[in-house]
DNA sequence: CACATAGGTGAACACTTGTACACATCACGA
DNA sequence: TCGTGATGTGTACAAGTGTTCACCTATGTG
């Protein structure tokens, strides 16, 4: 009936995922989204949803996959841009904040998913964080910045770093997107948190023996 | 019509709050709860809800208040039970884990609320965490355990501690309630996180000047 | 005792929800 | 060329939703 223009494959699928993200970005919680709501936002008929996803949770899982890509992009940029070791933390936090701002909805979704209602989404996000932490550990090892730490202690440190940053996400996402002052505050605070963690790591074995 | 037994005042109100908590404890996300669902679980007619709360978010706000009481009880117990300073961290984490297990639904609600959909609930929980951190700072000051730190740096430390513990909540709540091994793992890991933070705090000024 | 008030109840409303079914349209391989 | 499968659409329905209304009953204060 309504004219059906030729569609690039996967287009509606993208539209649906973006619609879910958009709603999350608008302040809704992912766990409270419904199929009809998402399709309405996407400008698509409800039935189409089932062509691509079995349920809202399923869509969530696929969002986690995309989130993985976003995180990898961020990591790549961080690796390319960290020039001097002494500004390493500051610059990394800066890159993180910039990405979080540029992909606000995505990171909002991530923060929500950590205590979300779908066990699978939760585990997916957790697993992305583990991956991130292990990559960080590799980098630190390669740069020989933590030679005095055992592998286990280095992992511990990186896990703590990732957690701290992840928690900062909730700070960052709860201030207005363009309140530069507040955003700066979060950045400074996060930087100091990480500095403290690294000071702890630097003195770890000598103090905990 | 249906016989109306004499009710202790506020009874239904409690029933409603407990019902919401029970649903959260069962794996539901607070943001996805509806009025009818809550009243059904409470064994009460939907209309009764409005006698006590204006909306689900309102109920959430009142839950945050109760959460405050739970946290205070926990703090009191921790203060009473910490015997030797050298086991301070270990014992505190133990008490925290015990309380989190005993009030699983409450802490689940807290973890969800941090990235929740109601701005007010979010701010309430955040504020409880700030209070907790400032009390912790007072204690450390009183015990003269952080004399070398400025007030601002002490606050920073305590904030980081509270965040770290709060994040552990998501670990703790995602493992089965009675999987003692996993729970023990979370406890050990959290303890080491905090030890690392405190090592960092101990060497803070000397390393960051 | 009378009465105001708080709290509990059932029926009804206008919507929204998830899901199923039948059908239309396109791209593409046999 | 003709299927055939993937993707889109419209309609339908039963069930669940938030909220309002009028009404009932227990309780405590004047």
CSV table of C-alpha atoms (C1' of nucleotides) in Angstrom, one decimal:
chain,number,residue,atom,x,y,z
A,1,UNK,CA,0.0,0.0,0.0
A,2,UNK,CA,2.3,2.7,1.2
A,3,UNK,CA,5.1,2.9,-1.3
A,4,UNK,CA,8.1,0.9,-0.3
A,5,UNK,CA,11.3,2.5,-1.4
A,6,UNK,CA,14.4,0.4,-2.0
A,7,UNK,CA,16.1,-0.1,1.3
A,8,UNK,CA,19.7,-0.7,2.0
A,9,UNK,CA,19.8,-3.9,3.9
A,10,UNK,CA,19.9,-3.5,7.7
A,11,UNK,CA,18.6,0.0,7.5
A,12,UNK,CA,15.6,-0.6,9.7
A,13,UNK,CA,17.7,-2.6,12.1
A,14,UNK,CA,19.9,0.4,12.5
A,15,UNK,CA,17.0,2.7,12.9
A,16,UNK,CA,15.6,0.6,15.7
A,17,UNK,CA,18.9,0.5,17.5
A,18,UNK,CA,19.4,4.2,17.2
A,19,UNK,CA,15.8,4.8,18.3
A,20,UNK,CA,16.4,2.8,21.5
A,21,UNK,CA,19.6,4.8,22.1
A,22,UNK,CA,17.8,8.0,21.4
A,23,UNK,CA,15.2,7.2,24.0
A,24,UNK,CA,17.9,6.4,26.6
A,25,UNK,CA,19.6,9.6,25.7
A,26,UNK,CA,16.4,11.4,26.4
A,27,UNK,CA,16.4,10.2,30.0
A,28,UNK,CA,14.4,7.0,29.7
A,29,UNK,CA,15.8,3.8,31.2
A,30,UNK,CA,16.5,1.0,28.9
A,31,UNK,CA,14.7,-1.5,31.1
A,32,UNK,CA,11.5,0.4,30.8
A,33,UNK,CA,11.4,0.6,27.0
A,34,UNK,CA,8.8,-1.3,25.0
A,35,UNK,CA,8.7,-2.6,21.5
A,36,UNK,CA,6.0,-0.2,20.4
A,37,UNK,CA,7.8,2.7,21.9
A,38,UNK,CA,11.0,1.9,20.1
A,39,UNK,CA,9.3,1.3,16.8
A,40,UNK,CA,7.3,4.5,17.1
A,41,UNK,CA,10.5,6.5,17.7
A,42,UNK,CA,12.1,4.8,14.8
A,43,UNK,CA,9.2,5.6,12.5
A,44,UNK,CA,8.5,2.0,11.8
A,45,UNK,CA,5.6,-0.3,12.2
A,46,UNK,CA,5.7,-2.5,15.4
A,47,UNK,CA,5.8,-5.7,13.5
A,48,UNK,CA,9.1,-4.8,11.9
A,49,UNK,CA,10.8,-5.2,15.2
A,50,UNK,CA,10.4,-8.9,15.1
A,51,UNK,CA,12.2,-9.2,11.8
A,52,UNK,CA,15.4,-8.1,13.5
A,53,UNK,CA,15.2,-8.8,17.2
A,54,UNK,CA,13.4,-11.4,19.3
A,55,UNK,CA,12.9,-9.0,22.2
A,56,UNK,CA,14.1,-5.8,23.6
A,57,UNK,CA,16.7,-7.6,25.6
A,58,UNK,CA,18.0,-9.0,22.4
A,59,UNK,CA,18.3,-5.6,21.0
A,60,UNK,CA,20.2,-4.7,24.1
A,61,UNK,CA,22.7,-7.4,23.5
A,62,UNK,CA,23.4,-6.2,20.0
A,63,UNK,CA,23.9,-2.7,21.4
A,64,UNK,CA,26.5,-4.1,23.7
A,65,UNK,CA,28.3,-5.4,20.7
A,66,UNK,CA,28.3,-2.0,19.1
A,67,UNK,CA,29.4,-0.5,22.4
A,68,UNK,CA,32.4,-2.7,22.2
A,69,UNK,CA,33.3,-1.1,18.9
A,70,UNK,CA,33.0,2.4,20.4
A,71,UNK,CA,35.3,1.4,23.2
A,72,UNK,CA,37.8,0.0,20.9
A,73,UNK,CA,37.9,3.2,18.8
A,74,UNK,CA,38.4,5.1,22.0
A,75,UNK,CA,41.3,2.9,23.0
A,76,UNK,CA,42.9,3.2,19.7
A,77,UNK,CA,42.8,7.0,19.8
A,78,UNK,CA,44.2,7.0,23.4
A,79,UNK,CA,47.1,4.9,22.3
A,80,UNK,CA,47.8,7.1,19.4
A,81,UNK,CA,47.6,10.4,21.3
A,82,UNK,CA,49.4,9.7,24.6
A,83,UNK,CA,52.6,11.5,24.0
A,84,UNK,CA,54.5,12.0,27.2
A,85,UNK,CA,54.3,9.4,30.0
A,86,UNK,CA,53.9,12.1,32.7
A,87,UNK,CA,50.7,13.4,31.2
A,88,UNK,CA,49.4,9.9,30.5
A,89,UNK,CA,46.6,9.9,33.0
A,90,UNK,CA,45.4,13.4,32.2
A,91,UNK,CA,45.3,12.9,28.5
A,92,UNK,CA,43.6,9.6,28.7
A,93,UNK,CA,40.9,11.0,30.9
A,94,UNK,CA,40.5,13.8,28.5
A,95,UNK,CA,40.0,11.4,25.6
A,96,UNK,CA,37.6,9.4,27.7
A,97,UNK,CA,35.5,12.4,28.6
A,98,UNK,CA,35.4,13.5,25.0
A,99,UNK,CA,34.2,10.2,23.8
A,100,UNK,CA,31.7,9.9,26.5
A,101,UNK,CA,30.3,13.3,25.5
A,102,UNK,CA,30.3,12.4,21.8
A,103,UNK,CA,28.5,9.1,22.4
A,104,UNK,CA,26.4,10.2,25.4
A,105,UNK,CA,23.6,7.8,24.8
A,106,UNK,CA,25.9,4.8,24.3
A,107,UNK,CA,27.6,5.4,27.6
A,108,UNK,CA,24.4,6.1,29.3
A,109,UNK,CA,23.2,2.7,28.1
A,110,UNK,CA,26.4,1.2,29.5
A,111,UNK,CA,26.0,2.8,32.9
A,112,UNK,CA,22.4,1.6,33.0
A,113,UNK,CA,23.3,-1.9,31.9
A,114,UNK,CA,25.7,-2.4,34.8
A,115,UNK,CA,22.8,-2.9,37.1
A,116,UNK,CA,20.3,-3.6,34.5
A,117,UNK,CA,17.5,-6.1,34.4
A,118,UNK,CA,18.8,-8.3,31.7
A,119,UNK,CA,21.5,-10.7,33.0
A,120,UNK,CA,22.9,-11.1,29.6
A,121,UNK,CA,23.4,-7.4,28.9
A,122,UNK,CA,24.9,-7.1,32.3
A,123,UNK,CA,27.4,-9.8,31.6
A,124,UNK,CA,28.2,-8.4,28.2
A,125,UNK,CA,29.1,-5.0,29.6
A,126,UNK,CA,31.1,-6.6,32.4
A,127,UNK,CA,33.0,-8.5,29.8
A,128,UNK,CA,33.7,-5.4,27.8
A,129,UNK,CA,35.2,-3.9,30.9
A,130,UNK,CA,37.3,-6.9,31.6
A,131,UNK,CA,38.7,-6.7,28.1
A,132,UNK,CA,39.4,-3.1,28.5
A,133,UNK,CA,41.3,-3.7,31.7
A,134,UNK,CA,43.4,-6.4,30.2
A,135,UNK,CA,44.3,-4.2,27.2
A,136,UNK,CA,45.3,-1.5,29.6
A,137,UNK,CA,47.5,-4.0,31.5
A,138,UNK,CA,49.2,-5.0,28.2
A,139,UNK,CA,49.9,-1.4,27.4
A,140,UNK,CA,51.4,-0.7,30.8
A,141,UNK,CA,53.5,-3.8,30.6
A,142,UNK,CA,54.7,-2.8,27.1
A,143,UNK,CA,55.6,0.7,28.3
A,144,UNK,CA,57.4,-0.9,31.2
A,145,UNK,CA,55.5,1.3,33.6
A,146,UNK,CA,54.7,-1.3,36.1
A,147,UNK,CA,57.6,-3.7,36.2
A,148,UNK,CA,57.6,-4.1,39.9
A,149,UNK,CA,54.1,-5.5,39.9
A,150,UNK,CA,53.2,-9.2,39.6
A,151,UNK,CA,50.8,-10.0,36.8
A,152,UNK,CA,48.0,-10.5,39.3
A,153,UNK,CA,48.7,-7.2,41.0
A,154,UNK,CA,48.8,-5.4,37.7
A,155,UNK,CA,45.5,-6.9,36.7
A,156,UNK,CA,44.1,-5.8,40.0
A,157,UNK,CA,45.3,-2.2,39.4
A,158,UNK,CA,43.9,-2.0,35.9
A,159,UNK,CA,40.5,-3.4,37.1
A,160,UNK,CA,40.4,-0.7,39.7
A,161,UNK,CA,41.3,1.9,37.2
A,162,UNK,CA,38.5,0.8,34.8
A,163,UNK,CA,36.0,0.7,37.6
A,164,UNK,CA,36.9,4.2,38.7
A,165,UNK,CA,36.5,5.6,35.3
A,166,UNK,CA,33.2,3.7,34.8
A,167,UNK,CA,31.9,5.2,38.0
A,168,UNK,CA,32.9,8.6,36.8
A,169,UNK,CA,30.6,8.0,33.9
A,170,UNK,CA,27.6,8.4,36.2
A,171,UNK,CA,28.9,11.7,37.4
A,172,UNK,CA,29.6,12.9,33.9
A,173,UNK,CA,26.3,11.8,32.5
A,174,UNK,CA,24.3,13.4,35.3
A,175,UNK,CA,25.6,16.9,34.5
A,176,UNK,CA,24.3,18.8,31.6
A,177,UNK,CA,26.0,18.0,28.4
A,178,UNK,CA,27.3,21.4,27.8
A,179,UNK,CA,28.1,22.7,31.2
A,180,UNK,CA,31.8,23.0,30.6
A,181,UNK,CA,32.6,23.9,34.1
A,182,UNK,CA,31.0,20.8,35.6
A,183,UNK,CA,32.4,18.6,33.0
A,184,UNK,CA,35.8,20.0,33.8
A,185,UNK,CA,35.3,19.3,37.4
A,186,UNK,CA,34.5,15.7,36.7
A,187,UNK,CA,37.6,15.4,34.5
A,188,UNK,CA,39.8,16.9,37.2
A,189,UNK,CA,38.3,14.7,39.9
A,190,UNK,CA,38.7,11.5,37.8
A,191,UNK,CA,42.2,12.4,37.1
A,192,UNK,CA,43.1,12.7,40.7
A,193,UNK,CA,41.4,9.5,41.5
A,194,UNK,CA,43.5,7.7,39.0
A,195,UNK,CA,46.6,9.4,40.2
A,196,UNK,CA,45.9,8.2,43.7
A,197,UNK,CA,45.4,4.7,42.4
A,198,UNK,CA,48.7,4.7,40.5
A,199,UNK,CA,50.5,6.1,43.5
A,200,UNK,CA,49.1,3.2,45.4
A,201,UNK,CA,50.2,0.8,42.7
A,202,UNK,CA,53.7,2.3,42.6
A,203,UNK,CA,54.1,1.6,46.3
A,204,UNK,CA,52.2,-1.6,46.4
A,205,UNK,CA,54.6,-4.4,47.1
A,206,UNK,CA,56.8,-2.4,49.4
A,207,UNK,CA,53.8,-1.5,51.6
A,208,UNK,CA,51.7,-4.7,51.5
A,209,UNK,CA,54.4,-7.2,52.2
B,1,UNK,CA,-17.9,-5.3,51.2
B,2,UNK,CA,-14.8,-7.4,51.9
B,3,UNK,CA,-14.2,-7.3,55.6
B,4,UNK,CA,-11.8,-4.7,56.6
B,5,UNK,CA,-9.7,-5.7,59.5
B,6,UNK,CA,-8.3,-3.2,61.8
B,7,UNK,CA,-5.1,-2.0,60.4
B,8,UNK,CA,-2.1,-0.5,62.1
B,9,UNK,CA,-1.6,2.8,60.4
B,10,UNK,CA,1.0,2.9,57.7
B,11,UNK,CA,0.7,-0.8,57.2
B,12,UNK,CA,-0.3,-0.7,53.6
B,13,UNK,CA,2.3,1.9,53.0
B,14,UNK,CA,5.0,-0.5,54.2
B,15,UNK,CA,3.4,-3.4,52.3
B,16,UNK,CA,3.8,-1.3,49.1
B,17,UNK,CA,7.4,-0.4,49.7
B,18,UNK,CA,8.2,-3.9,50.5
B,19,UNK,CA,6.4,-5.1,47.5
B,20,UNK,CA,8.5,-2.8,45.3
B,21,UNK,CA,11.7,-4.0,46.9
B,22,UNK,CA,10.6,-7.6,46.6
B,23,UNK,CA,10.1,-7.2,42.8
B,24,UNK,CA,13.5,-5.6,42.5
B,25,UNK,CA,14.9,-8.5,44.5
B,26,UNK,CA,13.3,-10.8,42.0
B,27,UNK,CA,15.4,-9.3,39.2
B,28,UNK,CA,13.0,-6.7,38.0
B,29,UNK,CA,14.4,-3.2,37.4
B,30,UNK,CA,12.8,-0.4,39.5
B,31,UNK,CA,12.4,1.8,36.4
B,32,UNK,CA,10.1,-0.8,34.8
B,33,UNK,CA,7.8,-1.3,37.7
B,34,UNK,CA,4.2,-0.1,37.4
B,35,UNK,CA,1.6,0.8,40.0
B,36,UNK,CA,-0.7,-2.1,39.3
B,37,UNK,CA,2.2,-4.5,39.5
B,38,UNK,CA,3.4,-3.2,42.8
B,39,UNK,CA,-0.1,-3.2,44.3
B,40,UNK,CA,-0.7,-6.7,43.0
B,41,UNK,CA,2.5,-7.9,44.7
B,42,UNK,CA,1.4,-6.2,47.9
B,43,UNK,CA,-2.0,-7.8,47.8
B,44,UNK,CA,-3.7,-4.5,47.7
B,45,UNK,CA,-6.1,-2.8,45.3
B,46,UNK,CA,-4.5,-0.3,42.8
B,47,UNK,CA,-6.4,2.7,44.2
B,48,UNK,CA,-4.7,2.3,47.6
B,49,UNK,CA,-1.4,3.2,46.0
B,50,UNK,CA,-2.5,6.8,45.6
B,51,UNK,CA,-3.3,7.1,49.3
B,52,UNK,CA,0.4,7.0,50.1
B,53,UNK,CA,2.4,7.9,47.0
B,54,UNK,CA,1.9,10.2,44.1
B,55,UNK,CA,3.8,8.0,41.7
B,56,UNK,CA,6.3,5.2,41.5
B,57,UNK,CA,9.1,7.7,41.5
B,58,UNK,CA,7.7,9.1,44.8
B,59,UNK,CA,7.8,5.7,46.3
B,60,UNK,CA,11.4,5.5,45.1
B,61,UNK,CA,12.3,8.6,46.9
B,62,UNK,CA,10.9,7.3,50.1
B,63,UNK,CA,12.8,4.1,49.6
B,64,UNK,CA,16.0,6.2,49.4
B,65,UNK,CA,15.2,7.6,52.8
B,66,UNK,CA,14.9,4.1,54.2
B,67,UNK,CA,18.1,3.2,52.5
B,68,UNK,CA,19.7,6.0,54.5
B,69,UNK,CA,18.6,4.3,57.7
B,70,UNK,CA,20.1,1.0,56.5
B,71,UNK,CA,23.4,2.6,55.7
B,72,UNK,CA,23.5,4.3,59.1
B,73,UNK,CA,22.9,1.1,60.9
B,74,UNK,CA,25.7,-0.4,58.9
B,75,UNK,CA,28.0,2.4,59.8
B,76,UNK,CA,27.2,2.2,63.5
B,77,UNK,CA,28.0,-1.5,63.5
B,78,UNK,CA,31.2,-0.9,61.7
B,79,UNK,CA,32.3,1.7,64.2
B,80,UNK,CA,31.5,-0.6,67.1
B,81,UNK,CA,33.3,-3.6,65.6
B,82,UNK,CA,36.5,-2.4,64.3
B,83,UNK,CA,38.9,-3.5,66.9
B,84,UNK,CA,42.5,-3.3,65.6
B,85,UNK,CA,43.5,-0.7,63.1
B,86,UNK,CA,45.5,-3.1,61.0
B,87,UNK,CA,42.4,-5.1,60.2
B,88,UNK,CA,40.3,-2.1,59.7
B,89,UNK,CA,39.8,-2.5,56.0
B,90,UNK,CA,39.2,-6.2,56.1
B,91,UNK,CA,36.7,-6.0,58.9
B,92,UNK,CA,34.8,-3.1,57.4
B,93,UNK,CA,34.5,-4.9,54.0
B,94,UNK,CA,33.2,-7.9,55.9
B,95,UNK,CA,30.5,-5.9,57.6
B,96,UNK,CA,29.6,-4.3,54.4
B,97,UNK,CA,29.2,-7.6,52.6
B,98,UNK,CA,27.2,-9.0,55.4
B,99,UNK,CA,24.8,-6.1,55.3
B,100,UNK,CA,24.5,-6.1,51.6
B,101,UNK,CA,23.6,-9.8,51.7
B,102,UNK,CA,21.1,-9.2,54.5
B,103,UNK,CA,19.4,-6.4,52.6
B,104,UNK,CA,20.0,-7.6,49.1
B,105,UNK,CA,16.9,-5.9,47.6
B,106,UNK,CA,17.8,-2.6,49.2
B,107,UNK,CA,21.2,-2.5,47.8
B,108,UNK,CA,20.0,-3.8,44.5
B,109,UNK,CA,17.7,-0.8,44.4
B,110,UNK,CA,20.6,1.4,45.3
B,111,UNK,CA,22.8,0.1,42.5
B,112,UNK,CA,20.0,0.5,40.0
B,113,UNK,CA,19.2,4.0,41.2
B,114,UNK,CA,22.7,5.3,40.5
B,115,UNK,CA,22.0,5.2,36.8
B,116,UNK,CA,18.2,5.2,37.2
B,117,UNK,CA,15.6,7.1,35.3
B,118,UNK,CA,14.4,9.3,38.1
B,119,UNK,CA,16.7,12.3,38.5
B,120,UNK,CA,15.5,12.8,42.1
B,121,UNK,CA,16.2,9.2,43.2
B,122,UNK,CA,19.6,9.4,41.5
B,123,UNK,CA,20.4,12.6,43.4
B,124,UNK,CA,19.1,11.1,46.6
B,125,UNK,CA,21.4,8.1,46.4
B,126,UNK,CA,24.3,10.2,45.4
B,127,UNK,CA,23.7,12.4,48.4
B,128,UNK,CA,23.7,9.3,50.7
B,129,UNK,CA,27.0,8.4,49.3
B,130,UNK,CA,28.4,11.8,49.9
B,131,UNK,CA,27.2,11.7,53.5
B,132,UNK,CA,28.8,8.3,54.0
B,133,UNK,CA,32.1,9.5,52.6
B,134,UNK,CA,32.1,12.5,54.9
B,135,UNK,CA,31.4,10.4,57.9
B,136,UNK,CA,34.3,8.1,56.9
B,137,UNK,CA,36.5,11.2,56.6
B,138,UNK,CA,35.5,12.2,60.1
B,139,UNK,CA,36.3,8.8,61.5
B,140,UNK,CA,39.7,8.7,59.9
B,141,UNK,CA,40.5,12.1,61.2
B,142,UNK,CA,39.4,11.2,64.7
B,143,UNK,CA,41.5,8.1,64.6
B,144,UNK,CA,44.4,10.2,63.4
B,145,UNK,CA,45.0,7.8,60.5
B,146,UNK,CA,45.4,10.5,57.8
B,147,UNK,CA,47.1,13.4,59.5
B,148,UNK,CA,49.4,14.1,56.5
B,149,UNK,CA,46.4,14.7,54.2
B,150,UNK,CA,44.8,18.0,53.7
B,151,UNK,CA,41.0,18.1,54.2
B,152,UNK,CA,40.4,18.2,50.5
B,153,UNK,CA,42.7,15.2,49.8
B,154,UNK,CA,41.1,13.3,52.6
B,155,UNK,CA,37.7,13.9,51.1
B,156,UNK,CA,39.0,12.8,47.8
B,157,UNK,CA,40.3,9.6,49.3
B,158,UNK,CA,37.1,8.8,51.1
B,159,UNK,CA,35.0,9.5,48.0
B,160,UNK,CA,37.2,7.1,46.1
B,161,UNK,CA,36.7,4.5,48.8
B,162,UNK,CA,33.0,4.8,48.8
B,163,UNK,CA,32.9,4.6,45.0
B,164,UNK,CA,35.0,1.5,45.0
B,165,UNK,CA,32.8,-0.2,47.5
B,166,UNK,CA,29.6,0.9,45.7
B,167,UNK,CA,31.0,-0.6,42.5
B,168,UNK,CA,31.7,-3.9,44.3
B,169,UNK,CA,28.0,-3.9,45.0
B,170,UNK,CA,27.3,-4.7,41.4
B,171,UNK,CA,29.7,-7.6,41.6
B,172,UNK,CA,28.3,-8.9,44.8
B,173,UNK,CA,24.7,-8.6,43.6
B,174,UNK,CA,25.3,-10.4,40.4
B,175,UNK,CA,26.6,-13.6,42.0
B,176,UNK,CA,24.2,-16.0,43.7
B,177,UNK,CA,23.2,-15.0,47.2
B,178,UNK,CA,24.5,-18.2,48.7
B,179,UNK,CA,27.5,-19.0,46.6
B,180,UNK,CA,29.9,-18.5,49.5
B,181,UNK,CA,33.0,-19.0,47.3
B,182,UNK,CA,32.1,-16.2,44.9
B,183,UNK,CA,31.1,-13.9,47.7
B,184,UNK,CA,34.4,-14.6,49.4
B,185,UNK,CA,36.2,-13.7,46.1
B,186,UNK,CA,34.3,-10.4,45.9
B,187,UNK,CA,35.2,-9.6,49.5
B,188,UNK,CA,38.9,-10.4,49.0
B,189,UNK,CA,39.0,-8.3,45.8
B,190,UNK,CA,37.3,-5.4,47.3
B,191,UNK,CA,39.6,-5.5,50.3
B,192,UNK,CA,42.6,-5.4,48.0
B,193,UNK,CA,41.2,-2.5,46.1
B,194,UNK,CA,40.8,-0.5,49.2
B,195,UNK,CA,44.2,-1.4,50.4
B,196,UNK,CA,45.6,-0.1,47.2
B,197,UNK,CA,43.7,3.1,47.6
B,198,UNK,CA,45.0,3.6,51.1
B,199,UNK,CA,48.5,2.9,50.1
B,200,UNK,CA,48.0,5.6,47.5
B,201,UNK,CA,46.7,8.0,50.1
B,202,UNK,CA,49.5,7.2,52.5
B,203,UNK,CA,52.1,8.3,49.8
B,204,UNK,CA,49.9,11.0,48.3
B,205,UNK,CA,51.6,14.3,49.1
B,206,UNK,CA,55.1,13.0,48.9
B,207,UNK,CA,54.5,11.7,45.4
B,208,UNK,CA,52.2,14.3,43.9
B,209,UNK,CA,54.1,17.4,44.9
C,1,DC,C1',-22.2,10.7,71.0
C,2,DA,C1',-21.3,13.0,66.6
C,3,DC,C1',-18.4,13.8,63.1
C,4,DA,C1',-14.3,14.6,60.4
C,5,DT,C1',-10.6,12.2,58.5
C,6,DA,C1',-7.5,8.6,56.9
C,7,DG,C1',-7.4,4.5,54.7
C,8,DG,C1',-9.4,0.7,52.1
C,9,DT,C1',-12.6,-1.0,48.0
C,10,DG,C1',-14.8,-2.0,43.4
C,11,DA,C1',-16.2,-0.5,38.9
C,12,DA,C1',-15.2,2.1,35.0
C,13,DC,C1',-12.6,5.0,31.5
C,14,DA,C1',-9.6,5.5,27.6
C,15,DC,C1',-5.2,4.0,26.2
C,16,DT,C1',-1.2,1.3,25.4
C,17,DT,C1',1.0,-3.0,25.1
C,18,DG,C1',2.9,-7.5,23.0
C,19,DT,C1',2.0,-10.6,19.6
C,20,DA,C1',-0.2,-13.1,15.5
C,21,DC,C1',-1.8,-13.3,10.9
C,22,DA,C1',-2.2,-12.3,6.1
C,23,DC,C1',-0.4,-9.9,2.6
C,24,DA,C1',2.9,-6.8,-0.4
C,25,DT,C1',7.3,-5.8,-2.3
C,26,DC,C1',12.0,-6.3,-3.4
C,27,DA,C1',16.6,-8.8,-4.6
C,28,DC,C1',18.6,-12.6,-6.3
C,29,DG,C1',19.8,-17.4,-7.6
C,30,DA,C1',18.3,-21.5,-10.3
D,1,DT,C1',11.8,-16.7,-16.1
D,2,DC,C1',10.0,-18.2,-11.8
D,3,DG,C1',10.3,-19.1,-7.3
D,4,DT,C1',12.0,-18.1,-2.7
D,5,DG,C1',13.4,-15.8,1.2
D,6,DA,C1',14.1,-11.5,3.5
D,7,DT,C1',11.9,-7.4,4.8
D,8,DG,C1',8.2,-4.2,5.0
D,9,DT,C1',3.0,-3.0,6.1
D,10,DG,C1',-2.0,-3.0,8.0
D,11,DT,C1',-5.3,-5.0,10.9
D,12,DA,C1',-6.8,-7.2,14.9
D,13,DC,C1',-7.3,-8.8,19.7
D,14,DA,C1',-6.8,-9.9,24.3
D,15,DA,C1',-4.6,-8.3,28.3
D,16,DG,C1',-2.5,-4.9,31.0
D,17,DT,C1',-1.9,0.1,32.1
D,18,DG,C1',-2.7,4.7,34.9
D,19,DT,C1',-6.2,7.3,36.9
D,20,DT,C1',-10.8,8.9,38.5
D,21,DC,C1',-15.0,8.4,40.9
D,22,DA,C1',-18.3,7.2,44.5
D,23,DC,C1',-18.6,4.6,48.3
D,24,DC,C1',-17.6,2.1,52.7
D,25,DT,C1',-15.6,1.6,57.5
D,26,DA,C1',-12.6,2.2,61.5
D,27,DT,C1',-10.5,5.5,64.6
D,28,DG,C1',-9.7,9.4,67.4
D,29,DT,C1',-11.0,14.2,68.8
D,30,DG,C1',-14.4,17.7,70.0
